[in-house]
Tab-separated table of C-alpha atoms and ligand atoms in Angstrom:
chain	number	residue	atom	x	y	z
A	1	UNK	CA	0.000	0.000	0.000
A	2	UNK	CA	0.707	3.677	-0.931
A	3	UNK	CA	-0.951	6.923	-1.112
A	4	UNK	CA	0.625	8.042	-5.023
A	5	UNK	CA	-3.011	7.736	-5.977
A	6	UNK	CA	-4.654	9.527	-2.823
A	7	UNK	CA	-8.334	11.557	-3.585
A	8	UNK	CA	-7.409	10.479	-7.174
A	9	UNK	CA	-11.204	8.469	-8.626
A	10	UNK	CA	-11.335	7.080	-12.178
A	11	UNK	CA	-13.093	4.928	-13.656
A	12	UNK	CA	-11.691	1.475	-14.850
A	13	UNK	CA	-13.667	-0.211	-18.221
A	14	UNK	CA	-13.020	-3.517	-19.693
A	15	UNK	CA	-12.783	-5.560	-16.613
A	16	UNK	CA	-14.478	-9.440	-17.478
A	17	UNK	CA	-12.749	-11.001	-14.759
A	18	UNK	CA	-9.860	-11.645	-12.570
A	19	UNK	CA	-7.183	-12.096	-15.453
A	20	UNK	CA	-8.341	-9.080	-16.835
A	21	UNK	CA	-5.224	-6.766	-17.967
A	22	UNK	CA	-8.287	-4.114	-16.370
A	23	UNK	CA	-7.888	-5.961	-13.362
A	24	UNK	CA	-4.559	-5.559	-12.635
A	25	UNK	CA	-4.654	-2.050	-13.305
A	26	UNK	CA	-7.894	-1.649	-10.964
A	27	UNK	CA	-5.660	-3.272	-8.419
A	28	UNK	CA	-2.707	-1.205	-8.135
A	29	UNK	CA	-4.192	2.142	-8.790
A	30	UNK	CA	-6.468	0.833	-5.524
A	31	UNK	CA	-3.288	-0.388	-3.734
A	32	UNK	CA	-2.021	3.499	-4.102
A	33	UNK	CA	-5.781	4.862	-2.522
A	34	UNK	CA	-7.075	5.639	-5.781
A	35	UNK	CA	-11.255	5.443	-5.814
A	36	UNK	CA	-12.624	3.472	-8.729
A	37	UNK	CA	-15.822	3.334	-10.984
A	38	UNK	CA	-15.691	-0.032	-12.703
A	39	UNK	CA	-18.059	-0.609	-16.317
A	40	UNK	CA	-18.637	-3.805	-17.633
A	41	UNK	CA	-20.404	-5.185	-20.526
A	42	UNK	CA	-23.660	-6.774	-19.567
A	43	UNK	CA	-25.219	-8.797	-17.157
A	44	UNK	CA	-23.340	-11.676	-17.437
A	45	UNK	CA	-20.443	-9.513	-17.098
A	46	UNK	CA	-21.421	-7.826	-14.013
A	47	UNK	CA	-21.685	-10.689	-11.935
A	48	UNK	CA	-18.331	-11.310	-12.137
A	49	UNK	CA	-17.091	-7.576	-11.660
A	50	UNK	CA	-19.388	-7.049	-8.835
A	51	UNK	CA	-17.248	-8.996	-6.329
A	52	UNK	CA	-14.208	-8.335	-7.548
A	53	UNK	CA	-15.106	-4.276	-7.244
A	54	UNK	CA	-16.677	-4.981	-3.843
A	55	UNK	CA	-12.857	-6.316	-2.818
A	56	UNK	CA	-11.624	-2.952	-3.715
A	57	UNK	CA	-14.092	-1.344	-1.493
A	58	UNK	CA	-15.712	-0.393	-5.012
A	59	UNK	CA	-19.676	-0.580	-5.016
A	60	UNK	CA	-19.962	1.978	-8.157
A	61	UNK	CA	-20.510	-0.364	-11.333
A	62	UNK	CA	-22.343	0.583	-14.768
A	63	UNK	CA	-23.447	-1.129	-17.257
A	64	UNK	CA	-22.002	0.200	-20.405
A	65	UNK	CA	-21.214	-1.132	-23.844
A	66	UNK	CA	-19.279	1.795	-25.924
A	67	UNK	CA	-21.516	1.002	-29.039
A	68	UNK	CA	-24.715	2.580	-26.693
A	69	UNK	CA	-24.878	5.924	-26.470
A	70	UNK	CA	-27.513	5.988	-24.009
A	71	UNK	CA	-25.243	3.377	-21.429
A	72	UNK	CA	-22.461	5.984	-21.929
A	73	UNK	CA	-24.645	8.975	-21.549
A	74	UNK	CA	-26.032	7.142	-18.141
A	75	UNK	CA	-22.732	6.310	-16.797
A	76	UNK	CA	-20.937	9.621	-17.441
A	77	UNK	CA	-24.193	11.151	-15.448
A	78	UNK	CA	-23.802	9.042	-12.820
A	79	UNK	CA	-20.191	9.967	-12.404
A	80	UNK	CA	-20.748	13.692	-12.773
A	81	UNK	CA	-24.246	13.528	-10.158
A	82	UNK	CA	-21.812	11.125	-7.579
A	83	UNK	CA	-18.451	12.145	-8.020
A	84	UNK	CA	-18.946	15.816	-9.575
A	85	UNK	CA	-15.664	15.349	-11.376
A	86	UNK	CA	-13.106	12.769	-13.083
A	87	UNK	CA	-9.260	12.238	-12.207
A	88	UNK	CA	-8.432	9.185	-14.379
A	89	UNK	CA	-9.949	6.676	-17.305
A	90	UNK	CA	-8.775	3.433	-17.731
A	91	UNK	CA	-9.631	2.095	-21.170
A	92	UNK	CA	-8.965	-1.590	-21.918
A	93	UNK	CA	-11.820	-2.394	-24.085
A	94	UNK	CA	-11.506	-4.106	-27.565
A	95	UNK	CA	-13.021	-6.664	-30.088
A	96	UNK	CA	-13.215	-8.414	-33.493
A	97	UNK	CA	-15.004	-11.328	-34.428
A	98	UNK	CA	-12.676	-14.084	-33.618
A	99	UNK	CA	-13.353	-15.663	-37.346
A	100	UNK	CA	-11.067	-13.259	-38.677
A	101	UNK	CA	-8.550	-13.583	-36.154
A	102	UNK	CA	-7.410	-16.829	-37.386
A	103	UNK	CA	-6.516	-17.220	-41.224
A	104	UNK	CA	-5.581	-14.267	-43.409
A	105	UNK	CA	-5.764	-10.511	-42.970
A	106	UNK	CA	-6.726	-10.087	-46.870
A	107	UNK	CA	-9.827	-11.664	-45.715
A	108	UNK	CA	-10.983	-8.933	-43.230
A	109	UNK	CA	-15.168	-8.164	-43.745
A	110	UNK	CA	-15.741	-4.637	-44.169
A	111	UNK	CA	-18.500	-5.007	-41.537
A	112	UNK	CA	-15.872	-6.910	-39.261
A	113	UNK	CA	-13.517	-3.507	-39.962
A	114	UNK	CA	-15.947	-1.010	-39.059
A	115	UNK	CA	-16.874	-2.871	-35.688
A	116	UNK	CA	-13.906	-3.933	-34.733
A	117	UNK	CA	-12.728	-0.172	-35.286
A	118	UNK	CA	-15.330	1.360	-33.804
A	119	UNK	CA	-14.742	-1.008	-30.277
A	120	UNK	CA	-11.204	-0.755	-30.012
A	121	UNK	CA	-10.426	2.565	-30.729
A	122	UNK	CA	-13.253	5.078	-31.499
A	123	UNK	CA	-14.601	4.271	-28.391
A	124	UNK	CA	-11.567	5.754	-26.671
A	125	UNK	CA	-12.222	9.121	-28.895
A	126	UNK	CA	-16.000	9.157	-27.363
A	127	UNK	CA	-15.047	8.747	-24.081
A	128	UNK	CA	-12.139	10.904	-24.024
A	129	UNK	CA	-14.524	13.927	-25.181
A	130	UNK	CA	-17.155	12.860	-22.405
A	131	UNK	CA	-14.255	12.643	-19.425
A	132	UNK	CA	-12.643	16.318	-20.509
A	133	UNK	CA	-15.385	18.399	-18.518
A	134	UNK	CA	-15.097	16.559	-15.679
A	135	UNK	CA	-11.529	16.448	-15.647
A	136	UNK	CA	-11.468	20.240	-14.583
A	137	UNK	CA	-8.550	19.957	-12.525
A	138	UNK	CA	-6.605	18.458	-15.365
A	139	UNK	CA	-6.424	14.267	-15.977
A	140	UNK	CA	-4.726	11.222	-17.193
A	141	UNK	CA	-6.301	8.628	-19.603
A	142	UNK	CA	-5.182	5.344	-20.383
A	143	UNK	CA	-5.833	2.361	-23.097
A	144	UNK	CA	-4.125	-0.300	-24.122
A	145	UNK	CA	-2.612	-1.452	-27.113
A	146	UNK	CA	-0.222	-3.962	-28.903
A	147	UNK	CA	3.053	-4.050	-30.865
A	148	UNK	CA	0.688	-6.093	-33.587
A	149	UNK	CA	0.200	-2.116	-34.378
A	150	UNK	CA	3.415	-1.414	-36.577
A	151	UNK	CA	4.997	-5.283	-36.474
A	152	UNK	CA	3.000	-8.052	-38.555
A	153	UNK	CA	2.029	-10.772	-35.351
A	154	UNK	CA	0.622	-14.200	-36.785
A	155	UNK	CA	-3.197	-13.900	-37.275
A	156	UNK	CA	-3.609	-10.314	-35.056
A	157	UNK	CA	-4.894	-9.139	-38.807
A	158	UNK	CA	-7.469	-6.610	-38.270
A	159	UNK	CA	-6.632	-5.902	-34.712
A	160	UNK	CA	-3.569	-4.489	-35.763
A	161	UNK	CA	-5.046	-2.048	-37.534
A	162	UNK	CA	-7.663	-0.896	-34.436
A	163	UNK	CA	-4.270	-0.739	-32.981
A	164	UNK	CA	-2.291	1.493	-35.380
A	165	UNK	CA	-5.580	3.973	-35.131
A	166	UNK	CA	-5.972	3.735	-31.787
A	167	UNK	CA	-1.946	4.535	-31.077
A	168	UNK	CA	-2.930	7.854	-33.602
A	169	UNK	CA	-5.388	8.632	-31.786
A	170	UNK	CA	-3.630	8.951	-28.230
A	171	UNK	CA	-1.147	10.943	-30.271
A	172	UNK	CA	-4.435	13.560	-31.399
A	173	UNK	CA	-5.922	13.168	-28.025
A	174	UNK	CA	-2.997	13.960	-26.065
A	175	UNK	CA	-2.396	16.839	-28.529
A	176	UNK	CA	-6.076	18.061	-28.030
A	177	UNK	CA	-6.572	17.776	-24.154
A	178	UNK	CA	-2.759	18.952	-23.193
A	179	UNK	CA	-4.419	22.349	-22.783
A	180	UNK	CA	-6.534	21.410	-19.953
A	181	UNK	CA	-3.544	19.541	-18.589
A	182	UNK	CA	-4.909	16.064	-18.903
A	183	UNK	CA	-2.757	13.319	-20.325
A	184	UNK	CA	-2.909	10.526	-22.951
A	185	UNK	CA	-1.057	7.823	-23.173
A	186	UNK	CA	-1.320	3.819	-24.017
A	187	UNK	CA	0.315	0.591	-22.281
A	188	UNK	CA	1.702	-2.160	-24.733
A	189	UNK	CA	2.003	-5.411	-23.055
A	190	UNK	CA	3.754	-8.350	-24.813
A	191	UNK	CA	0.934	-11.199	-24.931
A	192	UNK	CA	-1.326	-11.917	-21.593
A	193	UNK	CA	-3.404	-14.929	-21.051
A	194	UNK	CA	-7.386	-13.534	-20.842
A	195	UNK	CA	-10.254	-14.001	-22.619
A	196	UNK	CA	-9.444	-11.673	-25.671
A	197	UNK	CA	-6.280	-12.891	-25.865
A	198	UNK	CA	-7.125	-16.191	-26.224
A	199	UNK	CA	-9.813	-14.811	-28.983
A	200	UNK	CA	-6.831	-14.770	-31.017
A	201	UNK	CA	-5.374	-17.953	-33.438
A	202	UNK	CA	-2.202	-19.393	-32.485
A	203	UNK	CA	-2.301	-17.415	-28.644
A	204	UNK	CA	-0.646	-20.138	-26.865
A	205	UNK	CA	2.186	-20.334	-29.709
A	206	UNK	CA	2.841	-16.501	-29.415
A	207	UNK	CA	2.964	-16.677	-25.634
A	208	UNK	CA	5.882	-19.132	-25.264
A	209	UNK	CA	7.216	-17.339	-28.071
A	210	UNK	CA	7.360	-14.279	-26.700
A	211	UNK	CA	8.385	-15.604	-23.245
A	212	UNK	CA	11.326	-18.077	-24.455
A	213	UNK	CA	12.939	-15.158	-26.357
A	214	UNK	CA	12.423	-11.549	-25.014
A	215	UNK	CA	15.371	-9.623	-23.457
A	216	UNK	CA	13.723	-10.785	-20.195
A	217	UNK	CA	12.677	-14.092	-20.640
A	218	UNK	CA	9.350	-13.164	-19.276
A	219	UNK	CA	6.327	-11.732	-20.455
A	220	UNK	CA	4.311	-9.291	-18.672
A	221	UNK	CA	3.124	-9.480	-15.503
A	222	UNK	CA	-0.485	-8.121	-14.015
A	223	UNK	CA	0.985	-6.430	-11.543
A	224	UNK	CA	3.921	-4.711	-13.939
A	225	UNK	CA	1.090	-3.429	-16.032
A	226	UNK	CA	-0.806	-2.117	-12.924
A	227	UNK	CA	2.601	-0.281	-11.850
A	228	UNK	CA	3.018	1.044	-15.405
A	229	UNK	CA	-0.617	2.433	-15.031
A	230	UNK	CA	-0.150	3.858	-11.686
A	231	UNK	CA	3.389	6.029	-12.922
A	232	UNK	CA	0.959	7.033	-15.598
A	233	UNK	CA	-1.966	7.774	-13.612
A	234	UNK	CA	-0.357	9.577	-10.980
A	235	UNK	CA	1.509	12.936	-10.697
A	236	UNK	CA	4.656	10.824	-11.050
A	237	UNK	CA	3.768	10.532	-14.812
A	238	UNK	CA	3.315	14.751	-15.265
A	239	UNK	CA	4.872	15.466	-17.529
A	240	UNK	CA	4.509	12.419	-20.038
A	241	UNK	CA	1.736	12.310	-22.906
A	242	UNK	CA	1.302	10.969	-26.052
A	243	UNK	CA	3.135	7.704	-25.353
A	244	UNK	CA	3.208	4.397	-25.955
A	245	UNK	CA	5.091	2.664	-23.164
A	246	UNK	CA	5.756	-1.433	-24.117
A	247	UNK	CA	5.468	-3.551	-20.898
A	248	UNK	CA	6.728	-6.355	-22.887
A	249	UNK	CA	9.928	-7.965	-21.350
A	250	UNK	CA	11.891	-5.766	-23.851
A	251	UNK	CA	10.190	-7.853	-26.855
A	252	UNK	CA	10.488	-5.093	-29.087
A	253	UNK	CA	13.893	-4.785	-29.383
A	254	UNK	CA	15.164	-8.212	-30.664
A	255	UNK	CA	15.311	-8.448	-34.578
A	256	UNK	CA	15.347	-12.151	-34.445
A	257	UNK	CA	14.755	-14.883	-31.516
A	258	UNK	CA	17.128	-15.522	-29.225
A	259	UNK	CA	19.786	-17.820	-31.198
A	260	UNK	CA	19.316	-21.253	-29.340
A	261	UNK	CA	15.626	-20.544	-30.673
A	262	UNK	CA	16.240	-20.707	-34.219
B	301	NAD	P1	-10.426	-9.049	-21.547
B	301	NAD	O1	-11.235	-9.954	-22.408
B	301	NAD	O2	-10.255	-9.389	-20.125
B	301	NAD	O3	-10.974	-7.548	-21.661
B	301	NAD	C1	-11.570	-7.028	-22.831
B	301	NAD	C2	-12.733	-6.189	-22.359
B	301	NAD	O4	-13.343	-5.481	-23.450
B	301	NAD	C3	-13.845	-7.032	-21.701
B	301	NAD	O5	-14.090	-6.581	-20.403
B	301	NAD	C4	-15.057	-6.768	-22.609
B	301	NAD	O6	-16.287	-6.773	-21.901
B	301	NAD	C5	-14.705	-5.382	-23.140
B	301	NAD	N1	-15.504	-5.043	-24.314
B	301	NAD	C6	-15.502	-5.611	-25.552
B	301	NAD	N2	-16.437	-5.039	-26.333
B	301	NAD	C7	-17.036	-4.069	-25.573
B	301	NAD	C8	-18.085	-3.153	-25.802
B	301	NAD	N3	-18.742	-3.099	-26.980
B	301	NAD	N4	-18.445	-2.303	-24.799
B	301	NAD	C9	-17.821	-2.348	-23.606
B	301	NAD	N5	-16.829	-3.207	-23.329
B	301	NAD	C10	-16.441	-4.067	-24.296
B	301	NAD	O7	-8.997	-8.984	-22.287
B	301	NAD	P2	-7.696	-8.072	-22.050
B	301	NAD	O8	-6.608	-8.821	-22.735
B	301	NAD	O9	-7.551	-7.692	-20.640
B	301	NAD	O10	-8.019	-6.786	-22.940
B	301	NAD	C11	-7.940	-5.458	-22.461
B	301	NAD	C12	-7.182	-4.586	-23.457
B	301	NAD	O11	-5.811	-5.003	-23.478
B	301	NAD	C13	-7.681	-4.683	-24.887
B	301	NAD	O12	-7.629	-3.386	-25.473
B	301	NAD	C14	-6.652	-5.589	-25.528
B	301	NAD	O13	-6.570	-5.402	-26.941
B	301	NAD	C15	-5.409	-5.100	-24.831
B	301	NAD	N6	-4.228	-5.971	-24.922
B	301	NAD	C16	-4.333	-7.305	-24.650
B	301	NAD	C17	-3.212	-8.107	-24.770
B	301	NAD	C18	-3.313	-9.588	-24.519
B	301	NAD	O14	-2.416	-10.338	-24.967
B	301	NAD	N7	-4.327	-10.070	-23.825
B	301	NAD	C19	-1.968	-7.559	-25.136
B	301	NAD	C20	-1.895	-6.202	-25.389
B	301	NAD	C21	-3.035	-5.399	-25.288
């Protein structure tokens, strides 16, 4: 326990469950006295956030799916009538149909695109605009994202593409909101093991890839991502916006596998 993240509330979306990368980031940023909001995406959903919140001393939960306007105009009301004001948003919330995460990325649906677009990163653009008047006393906002952005990754296809727009967009946000003093920035952990990453062909493959040949011969913990988040969330990370900060065991800087792995 700390206090980096004391009278600090935010609200944490995309949490499905314990192994949520959301998860580990609600953690920490609770672990530092930060006050959290949790969404989740439906009923079925909610039942499994509800306790976890509840173990945070959390009992604020909304039901929100970013393609409803009206669950996003609800939740951002409840925030403004409860908490009158926003310090932090933690977005980890993306999708594609898992058919097209398998096979090739020449294959990719325009209906597929647009959704799987519109999830993963205009969603972050929407809420962004709906957190800036609450952040009046300036902010931080997260996502996440993956190197499968600017590096071909075996079957992340149309994901790296959300990816690559969403990483623009921090770049536009953080350009946009820096007046009001409120940050933008994205985490890129290597591979984790949750349910969207296991959406994706060949997960397990790219796991022990990753693990058997980055700098660290690890991939990336829970509770690394939830420290990256709190530096970023808190006034440690002032001065630092428009980032993309890998959490990836140093993946990203090998040109080829380690040699006993070729
Ligand atoms: P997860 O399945 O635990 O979380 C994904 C979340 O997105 C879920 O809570 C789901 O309900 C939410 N979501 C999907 N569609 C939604 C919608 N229409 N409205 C509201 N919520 C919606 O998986 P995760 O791996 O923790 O994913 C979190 C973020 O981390 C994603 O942006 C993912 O792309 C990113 N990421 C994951 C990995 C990995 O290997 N798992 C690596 C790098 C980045």
């Amino acid at each position: 326990m700390g206090d980096l993240m004391k009278g600090k509330r935010g609200l944490v979306m995309g949490v499905a469950n314990d192994r949520s990368i959301a998860w580990g980031i609600a953690k920490a940023l609770a672990d530092q006295g930060a006050e959290l909001a949790f969404s989740y995406q439906g009923e079925a959903f909610g039942k499994r956030v509800e306790p976890l919140a509840q173990s945070l001393g959390s009992d604020f939960l909304m039901d929100v799916d970013v393609l409803n306007d009206e669950s996003l105009d609800a939740a951002f009301a409840q925030i403004e009538s409860r908490w009158g004001g926003l310090d932090f948003l933690v977005h980890a919330v993306a999708f594609s149909d898992k058919n097209e995460l398998t096979g090739r990325f020449i294959n990719t649906t325009r209906d597929n695109f647009k959704n799987s677009l519109t999830i993963s990163c205009y969603s972050l653009i929407d809420l962004a605009r709906r957190a800036q008047p609450l952040m009046t006393n300036g902010g931080s906002i997260i996502t996440l994202t993956y190197a499968g952005s600017n590096r071909v990754t075996p079957f992340y296809n149309v994901m790296g593409v959300a990816k690559a727009a969403l990483e623009s967009s921090v770049r536009y946000l953080a350009n946009d909101l820096g007046p009001d003093g409120i940050r933008v920035n994205a985490i890129s952990p290597g591979p984790m093991k949750t349910l969207a990453g296991a959406a994706i062909g060949g997960a397990r493959k790219t796991y022990r890839h990753t693990e058997a040949n980055a700098p660290l011969r690890a991939n990336a913990t829970l509770e690394a991502i939830g420290g990256t988040a709190v530096w970023l969330c808190s006034d440690w990370g002032a001065c630092t916006t428009g980032e993309i900060v890998l959490v990836d065991g140093g993946y990203h800087v090998l040109g080829m596998p380690q040699s006993d792995n070729l």
